[in-house]
mmCIF file of C-alpha atoms and ligand atoms in Angstrom:
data_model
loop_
_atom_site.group_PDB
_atom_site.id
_atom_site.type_symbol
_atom_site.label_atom_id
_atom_site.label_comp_id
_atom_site.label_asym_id
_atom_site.label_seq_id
_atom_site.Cartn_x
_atom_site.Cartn_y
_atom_site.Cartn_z
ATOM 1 C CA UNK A 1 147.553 110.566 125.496
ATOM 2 C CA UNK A 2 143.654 111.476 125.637
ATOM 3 C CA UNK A 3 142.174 112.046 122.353
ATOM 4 C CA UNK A 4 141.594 115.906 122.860
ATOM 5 C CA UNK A 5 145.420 116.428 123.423
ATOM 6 C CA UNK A 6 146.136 113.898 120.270
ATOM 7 C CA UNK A 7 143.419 116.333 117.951
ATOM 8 C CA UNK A 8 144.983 119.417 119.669
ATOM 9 C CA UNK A 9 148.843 118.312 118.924
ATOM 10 C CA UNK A 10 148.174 117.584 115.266
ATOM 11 C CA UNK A 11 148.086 113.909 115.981
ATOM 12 C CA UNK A 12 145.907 111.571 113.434
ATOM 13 C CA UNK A 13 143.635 109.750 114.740
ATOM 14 C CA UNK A 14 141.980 106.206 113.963
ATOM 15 C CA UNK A 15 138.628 104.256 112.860
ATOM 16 C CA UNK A 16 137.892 103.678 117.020
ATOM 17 C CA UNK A 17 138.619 107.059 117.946
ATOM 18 C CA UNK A 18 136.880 108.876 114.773
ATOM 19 C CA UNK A 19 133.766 107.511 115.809
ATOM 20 C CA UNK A 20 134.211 108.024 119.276
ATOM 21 C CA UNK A 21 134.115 111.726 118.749
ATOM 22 C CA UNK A 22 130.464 111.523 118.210
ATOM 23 C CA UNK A 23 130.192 111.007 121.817
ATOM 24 C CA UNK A 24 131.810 114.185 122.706
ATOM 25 C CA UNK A 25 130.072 117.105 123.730
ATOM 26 C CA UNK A 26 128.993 119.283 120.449
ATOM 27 C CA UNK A 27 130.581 122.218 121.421
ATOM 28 C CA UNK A 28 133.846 120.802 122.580
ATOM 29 C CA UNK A 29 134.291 118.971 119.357
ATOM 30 C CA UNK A 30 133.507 121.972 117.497
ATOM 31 C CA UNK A 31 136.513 123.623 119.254
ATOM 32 C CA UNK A 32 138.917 121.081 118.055
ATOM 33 C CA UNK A 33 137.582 121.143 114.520
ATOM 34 C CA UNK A 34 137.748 125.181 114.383
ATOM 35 C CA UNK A 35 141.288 124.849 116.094
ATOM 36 C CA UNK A 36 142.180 122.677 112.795
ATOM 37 C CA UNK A 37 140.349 125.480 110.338
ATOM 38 C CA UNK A 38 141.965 128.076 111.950
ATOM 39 C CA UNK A 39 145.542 126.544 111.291
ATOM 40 C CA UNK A 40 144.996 126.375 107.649
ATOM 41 C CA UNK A 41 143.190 129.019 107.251
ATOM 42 C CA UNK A 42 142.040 131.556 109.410
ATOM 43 C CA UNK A 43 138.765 132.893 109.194
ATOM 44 C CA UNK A 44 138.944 132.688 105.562
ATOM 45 C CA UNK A 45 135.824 131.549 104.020
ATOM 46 C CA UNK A 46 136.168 130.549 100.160
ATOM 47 C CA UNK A 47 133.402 130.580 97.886
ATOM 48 C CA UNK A 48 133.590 130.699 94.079
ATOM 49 C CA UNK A 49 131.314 132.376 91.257
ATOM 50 C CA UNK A 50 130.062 129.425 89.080
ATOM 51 C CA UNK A 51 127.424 128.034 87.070
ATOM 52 C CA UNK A 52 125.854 124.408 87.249
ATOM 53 C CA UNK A 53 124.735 122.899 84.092
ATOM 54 C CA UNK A 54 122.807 119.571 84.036
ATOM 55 C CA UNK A 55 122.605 118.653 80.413
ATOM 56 C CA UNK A 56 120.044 115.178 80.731
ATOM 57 C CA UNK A 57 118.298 114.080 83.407
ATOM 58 C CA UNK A 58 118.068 110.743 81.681
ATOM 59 C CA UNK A 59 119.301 107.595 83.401
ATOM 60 C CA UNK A 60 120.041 103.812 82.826
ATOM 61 C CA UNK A 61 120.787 104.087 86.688
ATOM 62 C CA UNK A 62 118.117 103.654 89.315
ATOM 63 C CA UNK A 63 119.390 105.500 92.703
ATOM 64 C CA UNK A 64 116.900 105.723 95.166
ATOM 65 C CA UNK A 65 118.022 108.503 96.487
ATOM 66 C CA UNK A 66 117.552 110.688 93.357
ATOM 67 C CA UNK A 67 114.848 112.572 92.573
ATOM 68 C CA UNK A 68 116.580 114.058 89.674
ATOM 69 C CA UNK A 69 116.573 111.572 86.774
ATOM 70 C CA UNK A 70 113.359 110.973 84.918
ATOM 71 C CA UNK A 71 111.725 108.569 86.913
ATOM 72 C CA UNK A 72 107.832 107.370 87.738
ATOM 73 C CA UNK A 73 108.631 109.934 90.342
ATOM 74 C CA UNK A 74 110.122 112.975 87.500
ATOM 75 C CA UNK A 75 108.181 111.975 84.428
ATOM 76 C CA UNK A 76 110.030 114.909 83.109
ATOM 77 C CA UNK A 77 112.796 113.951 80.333
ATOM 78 C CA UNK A 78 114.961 116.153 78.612
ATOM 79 C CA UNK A 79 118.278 116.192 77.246
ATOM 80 C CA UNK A 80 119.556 119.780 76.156
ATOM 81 C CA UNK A 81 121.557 119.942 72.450
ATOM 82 C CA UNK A 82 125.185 121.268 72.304
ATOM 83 C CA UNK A 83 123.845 124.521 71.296
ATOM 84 C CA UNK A 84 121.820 125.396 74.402
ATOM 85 C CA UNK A 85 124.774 124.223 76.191
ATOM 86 C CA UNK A 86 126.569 126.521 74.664
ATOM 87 C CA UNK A 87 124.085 129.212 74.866
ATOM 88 C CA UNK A 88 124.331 128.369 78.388
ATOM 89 C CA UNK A 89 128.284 129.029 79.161
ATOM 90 C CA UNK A 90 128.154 132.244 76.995
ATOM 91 C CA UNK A 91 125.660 133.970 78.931
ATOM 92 C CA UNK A 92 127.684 132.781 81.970
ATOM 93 C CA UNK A 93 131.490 133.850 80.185
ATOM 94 C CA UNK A 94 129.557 137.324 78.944
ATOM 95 C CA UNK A 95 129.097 137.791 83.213
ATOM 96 C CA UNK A 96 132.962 136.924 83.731
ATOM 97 C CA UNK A 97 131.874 133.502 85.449
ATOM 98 C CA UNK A 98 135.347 131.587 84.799
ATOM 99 C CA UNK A 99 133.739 127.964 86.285
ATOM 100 C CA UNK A 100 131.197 125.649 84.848
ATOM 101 C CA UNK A 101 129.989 122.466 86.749
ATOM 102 C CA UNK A 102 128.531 119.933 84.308
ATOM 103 C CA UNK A 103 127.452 116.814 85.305
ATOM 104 C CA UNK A 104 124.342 114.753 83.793
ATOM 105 C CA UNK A 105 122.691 111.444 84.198
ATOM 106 C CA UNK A 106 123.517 108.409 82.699
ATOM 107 C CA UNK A 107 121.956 108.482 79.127
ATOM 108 C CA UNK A 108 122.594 105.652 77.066
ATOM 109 C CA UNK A 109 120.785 107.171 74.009
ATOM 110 C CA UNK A 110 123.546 110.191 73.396
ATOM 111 C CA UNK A 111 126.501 108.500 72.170
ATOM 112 C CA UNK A 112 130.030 109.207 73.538
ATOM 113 C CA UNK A 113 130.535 112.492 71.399
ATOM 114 C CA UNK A 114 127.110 114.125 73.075
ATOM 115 C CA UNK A 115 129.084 113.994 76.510
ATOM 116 C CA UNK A 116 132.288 114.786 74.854
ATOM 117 C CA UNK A 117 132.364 117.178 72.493
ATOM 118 C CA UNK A 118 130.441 120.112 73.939
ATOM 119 C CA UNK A 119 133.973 120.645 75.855
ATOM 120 C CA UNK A 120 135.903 121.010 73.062
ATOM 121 C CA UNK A 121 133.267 123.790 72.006
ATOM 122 C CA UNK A 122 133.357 125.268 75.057
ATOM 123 C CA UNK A 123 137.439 125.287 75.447
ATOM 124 C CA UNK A 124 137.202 126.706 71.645
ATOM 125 C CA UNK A 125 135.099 129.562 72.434
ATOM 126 C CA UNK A 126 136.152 130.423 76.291
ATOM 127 C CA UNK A 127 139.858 129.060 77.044
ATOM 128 C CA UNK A 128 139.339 130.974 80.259
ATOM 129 C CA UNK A 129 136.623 128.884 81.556
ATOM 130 C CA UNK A 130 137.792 126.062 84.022
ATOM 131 C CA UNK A 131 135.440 123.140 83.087
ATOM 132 C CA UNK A 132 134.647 121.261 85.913
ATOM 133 C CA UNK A 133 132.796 118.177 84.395
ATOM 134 C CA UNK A 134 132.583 114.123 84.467
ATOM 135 C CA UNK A 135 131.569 112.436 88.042
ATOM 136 C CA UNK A 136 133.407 108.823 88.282
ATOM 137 C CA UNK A 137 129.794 107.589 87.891
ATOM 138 C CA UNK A 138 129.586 109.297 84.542
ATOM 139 C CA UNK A 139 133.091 108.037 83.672
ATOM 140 C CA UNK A 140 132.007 104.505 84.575
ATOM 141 C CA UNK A 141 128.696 104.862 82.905
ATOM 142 C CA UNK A 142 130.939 105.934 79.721
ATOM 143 C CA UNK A 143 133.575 103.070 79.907
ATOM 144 C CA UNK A 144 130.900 100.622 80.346
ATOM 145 C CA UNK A 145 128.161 102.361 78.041
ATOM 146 C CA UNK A 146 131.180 102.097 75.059
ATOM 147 C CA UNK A 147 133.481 99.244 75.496
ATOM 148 C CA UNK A 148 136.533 101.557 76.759
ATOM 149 C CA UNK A 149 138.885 101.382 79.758
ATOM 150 C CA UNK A 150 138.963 104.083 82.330
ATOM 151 C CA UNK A 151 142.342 105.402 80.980
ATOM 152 C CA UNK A 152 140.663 105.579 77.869
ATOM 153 C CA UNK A 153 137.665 107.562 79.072
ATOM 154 C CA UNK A 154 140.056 109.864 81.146
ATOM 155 C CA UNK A 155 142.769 110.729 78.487
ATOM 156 C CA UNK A 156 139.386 111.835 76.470
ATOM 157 C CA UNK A 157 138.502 114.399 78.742
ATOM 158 C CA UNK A 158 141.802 115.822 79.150
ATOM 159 C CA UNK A 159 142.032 115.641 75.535
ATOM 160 C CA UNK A 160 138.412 117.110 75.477
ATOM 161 C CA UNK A 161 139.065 119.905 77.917
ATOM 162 C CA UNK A 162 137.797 118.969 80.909
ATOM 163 C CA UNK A 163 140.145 120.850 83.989
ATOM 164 C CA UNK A 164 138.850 119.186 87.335
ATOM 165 C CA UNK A 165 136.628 116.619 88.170
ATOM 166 C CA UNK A 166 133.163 116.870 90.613
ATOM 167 C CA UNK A 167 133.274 114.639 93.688
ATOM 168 C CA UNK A 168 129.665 113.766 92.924
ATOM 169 C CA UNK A 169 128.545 109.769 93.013
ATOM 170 C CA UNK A 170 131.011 108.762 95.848
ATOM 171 C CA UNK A 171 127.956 108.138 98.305
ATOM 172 C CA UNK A 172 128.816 106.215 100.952
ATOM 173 C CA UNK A 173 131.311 103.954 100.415
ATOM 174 C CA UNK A 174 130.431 100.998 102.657
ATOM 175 C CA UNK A 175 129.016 98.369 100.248
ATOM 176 C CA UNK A 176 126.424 96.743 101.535
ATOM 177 C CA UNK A 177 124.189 100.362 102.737
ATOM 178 C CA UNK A 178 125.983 100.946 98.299
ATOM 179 C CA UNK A 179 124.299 98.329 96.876
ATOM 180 C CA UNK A 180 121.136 99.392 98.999
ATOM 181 C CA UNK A 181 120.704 102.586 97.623
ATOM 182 C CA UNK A 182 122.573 102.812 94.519
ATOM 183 C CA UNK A 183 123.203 99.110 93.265
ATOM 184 C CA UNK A 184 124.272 98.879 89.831
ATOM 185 C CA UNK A 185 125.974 102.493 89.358
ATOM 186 C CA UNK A 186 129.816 102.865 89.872
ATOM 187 C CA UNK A 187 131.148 100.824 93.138
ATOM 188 C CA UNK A 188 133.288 102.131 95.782
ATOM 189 C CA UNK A 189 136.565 100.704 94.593
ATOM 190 C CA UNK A 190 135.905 101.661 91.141
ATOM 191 C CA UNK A 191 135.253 105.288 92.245
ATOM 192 C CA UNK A 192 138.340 105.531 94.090
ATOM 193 C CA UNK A 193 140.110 103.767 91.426
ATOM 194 C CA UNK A 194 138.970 106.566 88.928
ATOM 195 C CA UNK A 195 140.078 109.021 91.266
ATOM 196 C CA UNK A 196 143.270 107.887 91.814
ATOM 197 C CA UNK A 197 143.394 107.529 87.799
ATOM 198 C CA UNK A 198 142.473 111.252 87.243
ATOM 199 C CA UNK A 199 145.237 112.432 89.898
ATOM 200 C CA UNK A 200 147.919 110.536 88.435
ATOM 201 C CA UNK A 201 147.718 112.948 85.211
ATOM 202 C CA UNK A 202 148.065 115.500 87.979
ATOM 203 C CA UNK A 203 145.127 116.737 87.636
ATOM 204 C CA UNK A 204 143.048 117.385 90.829
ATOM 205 C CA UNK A 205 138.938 116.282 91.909
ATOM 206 C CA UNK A 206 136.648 116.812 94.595
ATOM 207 C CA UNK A 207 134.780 113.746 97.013
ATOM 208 C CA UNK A 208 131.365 113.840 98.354
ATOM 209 C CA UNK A 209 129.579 111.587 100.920
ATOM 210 C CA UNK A 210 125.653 111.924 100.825
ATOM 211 C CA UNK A 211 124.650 111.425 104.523
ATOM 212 C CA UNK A 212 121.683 111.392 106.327
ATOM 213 C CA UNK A 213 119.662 108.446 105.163
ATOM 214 C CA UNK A 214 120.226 104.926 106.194
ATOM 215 C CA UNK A 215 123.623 104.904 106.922
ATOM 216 C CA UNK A 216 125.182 104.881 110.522
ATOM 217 C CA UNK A 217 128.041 106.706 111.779
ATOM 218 C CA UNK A 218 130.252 104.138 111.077
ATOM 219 C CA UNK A 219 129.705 104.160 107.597
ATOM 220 C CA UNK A 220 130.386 108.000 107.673
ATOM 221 C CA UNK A 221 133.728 107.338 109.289
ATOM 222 C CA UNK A 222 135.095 104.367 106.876
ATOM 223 C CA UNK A 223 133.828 106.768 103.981
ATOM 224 C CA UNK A 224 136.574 109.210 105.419
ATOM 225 C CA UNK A 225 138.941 106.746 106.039
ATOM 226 C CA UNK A 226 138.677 105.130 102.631
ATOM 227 C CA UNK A 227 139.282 108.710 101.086
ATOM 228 C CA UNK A 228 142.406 109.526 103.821
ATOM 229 C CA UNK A 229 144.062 106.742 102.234
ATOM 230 C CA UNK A 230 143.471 107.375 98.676
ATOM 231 C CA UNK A 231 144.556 111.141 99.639
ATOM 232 C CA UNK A 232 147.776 109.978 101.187
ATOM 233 C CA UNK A 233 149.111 108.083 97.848
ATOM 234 C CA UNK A 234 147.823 110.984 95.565
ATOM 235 C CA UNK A 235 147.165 114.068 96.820
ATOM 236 C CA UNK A 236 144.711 115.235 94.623
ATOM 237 C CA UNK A 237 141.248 116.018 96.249
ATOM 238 C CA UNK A 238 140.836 119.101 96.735
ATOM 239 C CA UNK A 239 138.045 119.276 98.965
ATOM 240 C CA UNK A 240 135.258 116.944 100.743
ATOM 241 C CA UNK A 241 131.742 117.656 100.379
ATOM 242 C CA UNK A 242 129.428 115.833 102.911
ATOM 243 C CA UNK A 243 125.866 116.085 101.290
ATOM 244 C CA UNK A 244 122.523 115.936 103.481
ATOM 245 C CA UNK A 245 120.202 113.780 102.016
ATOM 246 C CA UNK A 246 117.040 115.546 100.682
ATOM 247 C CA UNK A 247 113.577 113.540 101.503
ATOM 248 C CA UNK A 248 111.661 114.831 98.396
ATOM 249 C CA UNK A 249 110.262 112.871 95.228
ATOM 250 C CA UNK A 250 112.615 109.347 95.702
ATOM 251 C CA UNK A 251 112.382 106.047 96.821
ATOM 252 C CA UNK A 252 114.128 105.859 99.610
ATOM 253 C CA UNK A 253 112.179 105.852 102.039
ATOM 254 C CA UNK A 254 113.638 107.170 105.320
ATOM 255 C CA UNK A 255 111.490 108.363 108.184
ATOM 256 C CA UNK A 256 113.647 110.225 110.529
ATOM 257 C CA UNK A 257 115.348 113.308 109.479
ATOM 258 C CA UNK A 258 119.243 113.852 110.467
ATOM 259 C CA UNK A 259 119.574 116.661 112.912
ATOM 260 C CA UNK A 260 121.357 119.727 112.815
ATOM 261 C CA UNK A 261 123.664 118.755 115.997
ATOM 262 C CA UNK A 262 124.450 115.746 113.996
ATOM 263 C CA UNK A 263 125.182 117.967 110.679
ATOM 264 C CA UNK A 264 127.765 119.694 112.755
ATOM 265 C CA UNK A 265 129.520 116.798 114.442
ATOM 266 C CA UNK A 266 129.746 115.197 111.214
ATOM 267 C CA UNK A 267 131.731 118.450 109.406
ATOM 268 C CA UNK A 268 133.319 118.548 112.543
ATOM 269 C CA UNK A 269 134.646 115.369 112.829
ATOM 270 C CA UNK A 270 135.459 115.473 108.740
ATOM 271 C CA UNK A 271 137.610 117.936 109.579
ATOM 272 C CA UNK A 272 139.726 116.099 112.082
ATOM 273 C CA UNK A 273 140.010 112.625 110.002
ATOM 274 C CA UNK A 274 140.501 114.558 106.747
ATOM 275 C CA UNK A 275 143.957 115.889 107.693
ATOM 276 C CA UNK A 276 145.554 116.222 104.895
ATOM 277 C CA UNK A 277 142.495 117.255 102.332
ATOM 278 C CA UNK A 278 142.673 120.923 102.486
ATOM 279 C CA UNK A 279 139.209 122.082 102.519
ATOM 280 C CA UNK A 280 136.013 121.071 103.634
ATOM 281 C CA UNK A 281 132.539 122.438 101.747
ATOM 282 C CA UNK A 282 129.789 123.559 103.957
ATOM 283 C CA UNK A 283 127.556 122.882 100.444
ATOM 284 C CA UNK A 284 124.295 125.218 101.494
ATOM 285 C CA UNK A 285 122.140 123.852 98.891
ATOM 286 C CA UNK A 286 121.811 120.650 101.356
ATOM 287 C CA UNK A 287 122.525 121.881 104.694
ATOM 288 C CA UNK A 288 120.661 125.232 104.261
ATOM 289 C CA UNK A 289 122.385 128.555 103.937
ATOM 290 C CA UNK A 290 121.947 129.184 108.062
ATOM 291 C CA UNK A 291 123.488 125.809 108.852
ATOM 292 C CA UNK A 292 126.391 126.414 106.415
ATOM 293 C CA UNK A 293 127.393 129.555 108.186
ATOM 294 C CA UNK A 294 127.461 127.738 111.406
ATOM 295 C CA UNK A 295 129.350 124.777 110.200
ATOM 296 C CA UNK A 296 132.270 127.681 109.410
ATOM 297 C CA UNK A 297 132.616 127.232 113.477
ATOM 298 C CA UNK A 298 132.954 123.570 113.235
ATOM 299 C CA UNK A 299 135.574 122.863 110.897
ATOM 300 C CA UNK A 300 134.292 124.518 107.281
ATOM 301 C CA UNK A 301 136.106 126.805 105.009
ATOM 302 C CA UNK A 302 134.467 126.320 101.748
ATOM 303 C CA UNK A 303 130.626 127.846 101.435
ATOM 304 C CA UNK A 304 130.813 126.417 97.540
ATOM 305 C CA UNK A 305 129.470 129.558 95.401
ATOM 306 C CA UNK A 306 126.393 131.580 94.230
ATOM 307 C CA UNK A 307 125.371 128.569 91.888
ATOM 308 C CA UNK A 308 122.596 130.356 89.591
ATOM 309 C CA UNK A 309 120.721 127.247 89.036
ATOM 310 C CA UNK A 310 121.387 123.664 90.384
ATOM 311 C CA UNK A 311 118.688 120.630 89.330
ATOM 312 C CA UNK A 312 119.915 117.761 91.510
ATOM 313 C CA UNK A 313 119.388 118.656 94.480
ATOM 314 C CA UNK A 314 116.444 120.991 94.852
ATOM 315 C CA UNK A 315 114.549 118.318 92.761
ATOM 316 C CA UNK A 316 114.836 116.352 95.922
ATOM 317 C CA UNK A 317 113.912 119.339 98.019
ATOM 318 C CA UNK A 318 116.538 121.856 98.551
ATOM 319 C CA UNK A 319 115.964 125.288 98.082
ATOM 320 C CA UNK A 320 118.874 126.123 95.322
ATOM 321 C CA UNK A 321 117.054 125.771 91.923
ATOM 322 C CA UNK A 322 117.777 129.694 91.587
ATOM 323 C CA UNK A 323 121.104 129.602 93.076
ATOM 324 C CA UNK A 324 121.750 132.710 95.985
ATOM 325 C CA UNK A 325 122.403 136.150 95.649
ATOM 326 C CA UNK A 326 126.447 137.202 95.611
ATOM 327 C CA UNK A 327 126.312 140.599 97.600
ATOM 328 C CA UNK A 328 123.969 138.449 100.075
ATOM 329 C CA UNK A 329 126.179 135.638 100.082
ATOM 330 C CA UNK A 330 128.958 138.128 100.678
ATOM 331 C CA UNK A 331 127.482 140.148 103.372
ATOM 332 C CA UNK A 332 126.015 136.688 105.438
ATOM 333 C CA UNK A 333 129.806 135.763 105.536
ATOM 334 C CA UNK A 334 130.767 138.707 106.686
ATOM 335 C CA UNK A 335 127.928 139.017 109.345
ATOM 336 C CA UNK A 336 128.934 135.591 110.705
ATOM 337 C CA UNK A 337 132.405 136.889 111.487
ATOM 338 C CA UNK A 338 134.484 135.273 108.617
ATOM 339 C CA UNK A 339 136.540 136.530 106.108
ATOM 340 C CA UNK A 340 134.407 136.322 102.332
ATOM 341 C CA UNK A 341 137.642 135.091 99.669
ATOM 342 C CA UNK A 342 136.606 134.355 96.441
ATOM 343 C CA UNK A 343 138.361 131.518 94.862
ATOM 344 C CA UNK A 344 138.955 129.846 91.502
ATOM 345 C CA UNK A 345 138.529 126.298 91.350
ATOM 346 C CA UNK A 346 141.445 125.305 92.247
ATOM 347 C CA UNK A 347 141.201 127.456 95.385
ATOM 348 C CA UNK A 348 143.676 129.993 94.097
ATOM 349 C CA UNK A 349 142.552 133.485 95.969
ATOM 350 C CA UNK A 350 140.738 136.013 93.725
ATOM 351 C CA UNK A 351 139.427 138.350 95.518
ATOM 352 C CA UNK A 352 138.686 139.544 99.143
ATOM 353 C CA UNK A 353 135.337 140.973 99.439
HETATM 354 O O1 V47 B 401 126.331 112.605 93.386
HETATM 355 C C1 V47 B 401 121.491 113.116 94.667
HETATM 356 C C2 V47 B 401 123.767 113.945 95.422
HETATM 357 C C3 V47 B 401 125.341 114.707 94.025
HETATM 358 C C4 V47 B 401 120.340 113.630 96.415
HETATM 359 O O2 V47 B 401 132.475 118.587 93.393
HETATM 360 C C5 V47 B 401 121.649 114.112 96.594
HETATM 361 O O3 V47 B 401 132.399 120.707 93.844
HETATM 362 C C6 V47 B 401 121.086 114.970 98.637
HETATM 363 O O4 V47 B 401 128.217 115.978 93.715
HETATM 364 N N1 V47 B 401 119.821 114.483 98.550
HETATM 365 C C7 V47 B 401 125.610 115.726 92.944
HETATM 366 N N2 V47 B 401 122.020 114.784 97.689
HETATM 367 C C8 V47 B 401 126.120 117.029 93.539
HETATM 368 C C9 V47 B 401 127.597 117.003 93.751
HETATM 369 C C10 V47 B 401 128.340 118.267 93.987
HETATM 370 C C11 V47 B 401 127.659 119.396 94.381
HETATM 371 C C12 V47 B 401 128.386 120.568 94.589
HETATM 372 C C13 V47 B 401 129.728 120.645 94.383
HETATM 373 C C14 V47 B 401 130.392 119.507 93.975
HETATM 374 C C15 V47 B 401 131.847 119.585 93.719
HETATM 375 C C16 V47 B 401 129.700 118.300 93.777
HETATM 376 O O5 V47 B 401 124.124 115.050 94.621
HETATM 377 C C17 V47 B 401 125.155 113.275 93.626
HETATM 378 C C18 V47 B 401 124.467 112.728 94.843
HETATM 379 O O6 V47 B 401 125.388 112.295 95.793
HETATM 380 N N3 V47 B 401 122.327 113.752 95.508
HETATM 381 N N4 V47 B 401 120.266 113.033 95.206
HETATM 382 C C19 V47 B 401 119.402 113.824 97.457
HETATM 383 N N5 V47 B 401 118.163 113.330 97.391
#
């Protein structure tokens, strides 16, 4: 059987023939991707109202990818107290905004309780607001940072309050291009490990891969394949995020810029090797909101949300530090021929606009 009738029948397909799809024409590859969208979910585009909060942008870790944690490069430290946090999520719950998305740096100076506690707070004050907080890099950072196990770590955030957990720090997998740009932080098998961790108290997580730097396409497609696997035992990811790398204010020093076409086979081909993860996030901060809309035709369901303010990425360049308008958001969907749904975070359906 030719790989086109294998995609087409529903057929999973392997390492050999994953990256082999790169070879196919753009357009052709897109129709197999959409075919697979379409399945699941029709023109349905999700997209959720949220806010991002980045409480410290100080780090023990040294990615050189990141242009975000005070560096030589960001001589800009700060660490916000529980209490702008706070101020923070009630402006948000006083707008009916039922998500927050916290994730910070790795600050050895705040204790355990800093990270902590400011869910409790938040759970006390707005039981309605999903808290979507704690990348496995955090979690590692913590369990190292204070002499506790993972499990330990974990069953404090569900004790804490914490709902879901951000696929941020997954990277690329592969460890050698790992331990070039990111040596030190969380490893691949400890990532996945904390994953699989965080499912088995049923509670579901997200998975990047930041692409687009020095890694080849064969890195991309083990970073899939190391997640398929994981997603087969447990079930539990909810969606994948592939991230494009932003140039701006890091150390990593890459000279050729990934191109769109390449953007597109990549969703595209995420789509395909990701069978059983239900969504896939065109994330617009990284890919730009035009590209996004696009990528809905090659395999993307998920546009991610309005965002309000976001500090990782647009310190390395992206244009999301203000997050995007909701009625534009809305009516670009629309305009692009899909279906705007508004989800919660666990991709329960809201509201059709
Ligand atoms: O883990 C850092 C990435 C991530 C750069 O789970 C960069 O719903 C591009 O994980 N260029 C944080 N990317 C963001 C993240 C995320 C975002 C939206 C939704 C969700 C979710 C998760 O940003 C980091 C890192 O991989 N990042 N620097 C850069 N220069």
């Amino acid at each position: 059987m030719d790989i086109t009738t294998k995609i087409s029948s529903g057929e999973r397909i392997g390492f050999d023939e994953a990256l082999s799809l790169y070879d196919m024409d753009l357009f052709e590859l897109g129709e197999l991707a959409d075919a697979r969208r379409r399945a699941l979910h029709g023109k349905k585009s999700y997209f959720n109202i949220n806010r991002h909060i980045n409480p410290t942008n100080v780090c023990k870790d040294v990615c050189k990818f990141c242009a975000y944690s005070a560096s030589r490069k960001n001589p800009n430290p700060y660490t916000m107290s529980h209490e702008e946090i706070l101020g923070i999520v009630k402006e948000t719950a006083e707008r009916g905004i039922t998500e927050v998305h916290i994730v910070s740096a790795h600050n050895p100076d705040t204790g355990l309780e800093w990270y902590l506690e400011v869910f409790r707070k938040i759970k006390e004050s707005y039981p309605q607001i999903h808290v979507k907080a704690l990348t496995a890099a955090e979690v590692h950072f913590l369990a190292e940072e204070y002499g506790k196990s993972y499990d330990e770590i974990l069953d404090l955030m569900v004790a804490y309050g914490v709902d879901s957990m951000p696929g941020g720090g997954a990277e690329i997998f592969d460890e050698g291009v790992r331990d070039y740009i990111c040596k030190g932080k969380v490893n691949s098998q400890q990532w996945l490990e904390i994953h699989r961790k965080w499912h088995e108290r049923g509670r579901k997580s997200n998975v990047t891969m930041l692409f687009g730097h020095v890694e080849k396409r064969e890195h991309r497609i083990d970073h899939m394949m190391r997640i398929r696997d994981l997603q087969d035992e447990t079930g539990g990811f909810n969606c994948f995020i592939p991230l494009v790398y932003q140039s701006e204010n890091n150390f990593l020093n890459v000279k050729e810029f990934i191109t769109a076409h390449e953007i597109l086979k990549t969703m595209a081909i995420s789509r395909i090797v990701l069978d059983n993860v239900p969504n896939l996030k065109a994330y617009w901060v990284t890919s730009t909101v035009n590209l996004a809309l696009v990528a809905q035709e090659f395999g993307a369901n998920d546009l991610d949300g309005t965002i309000e303010k976001e500090s990782i990425n647009s310190a390395a360049g992206a244009k999301s530090a203000h997050g995007i308008n909701l009625l534009e958001f809305v009516n670009l969907i629309k305009n692009s021929g899909f279906e705007p749904v508004e989800r919660d975070s666990l991709y329960n359906e809201i509201k059709f606009w």
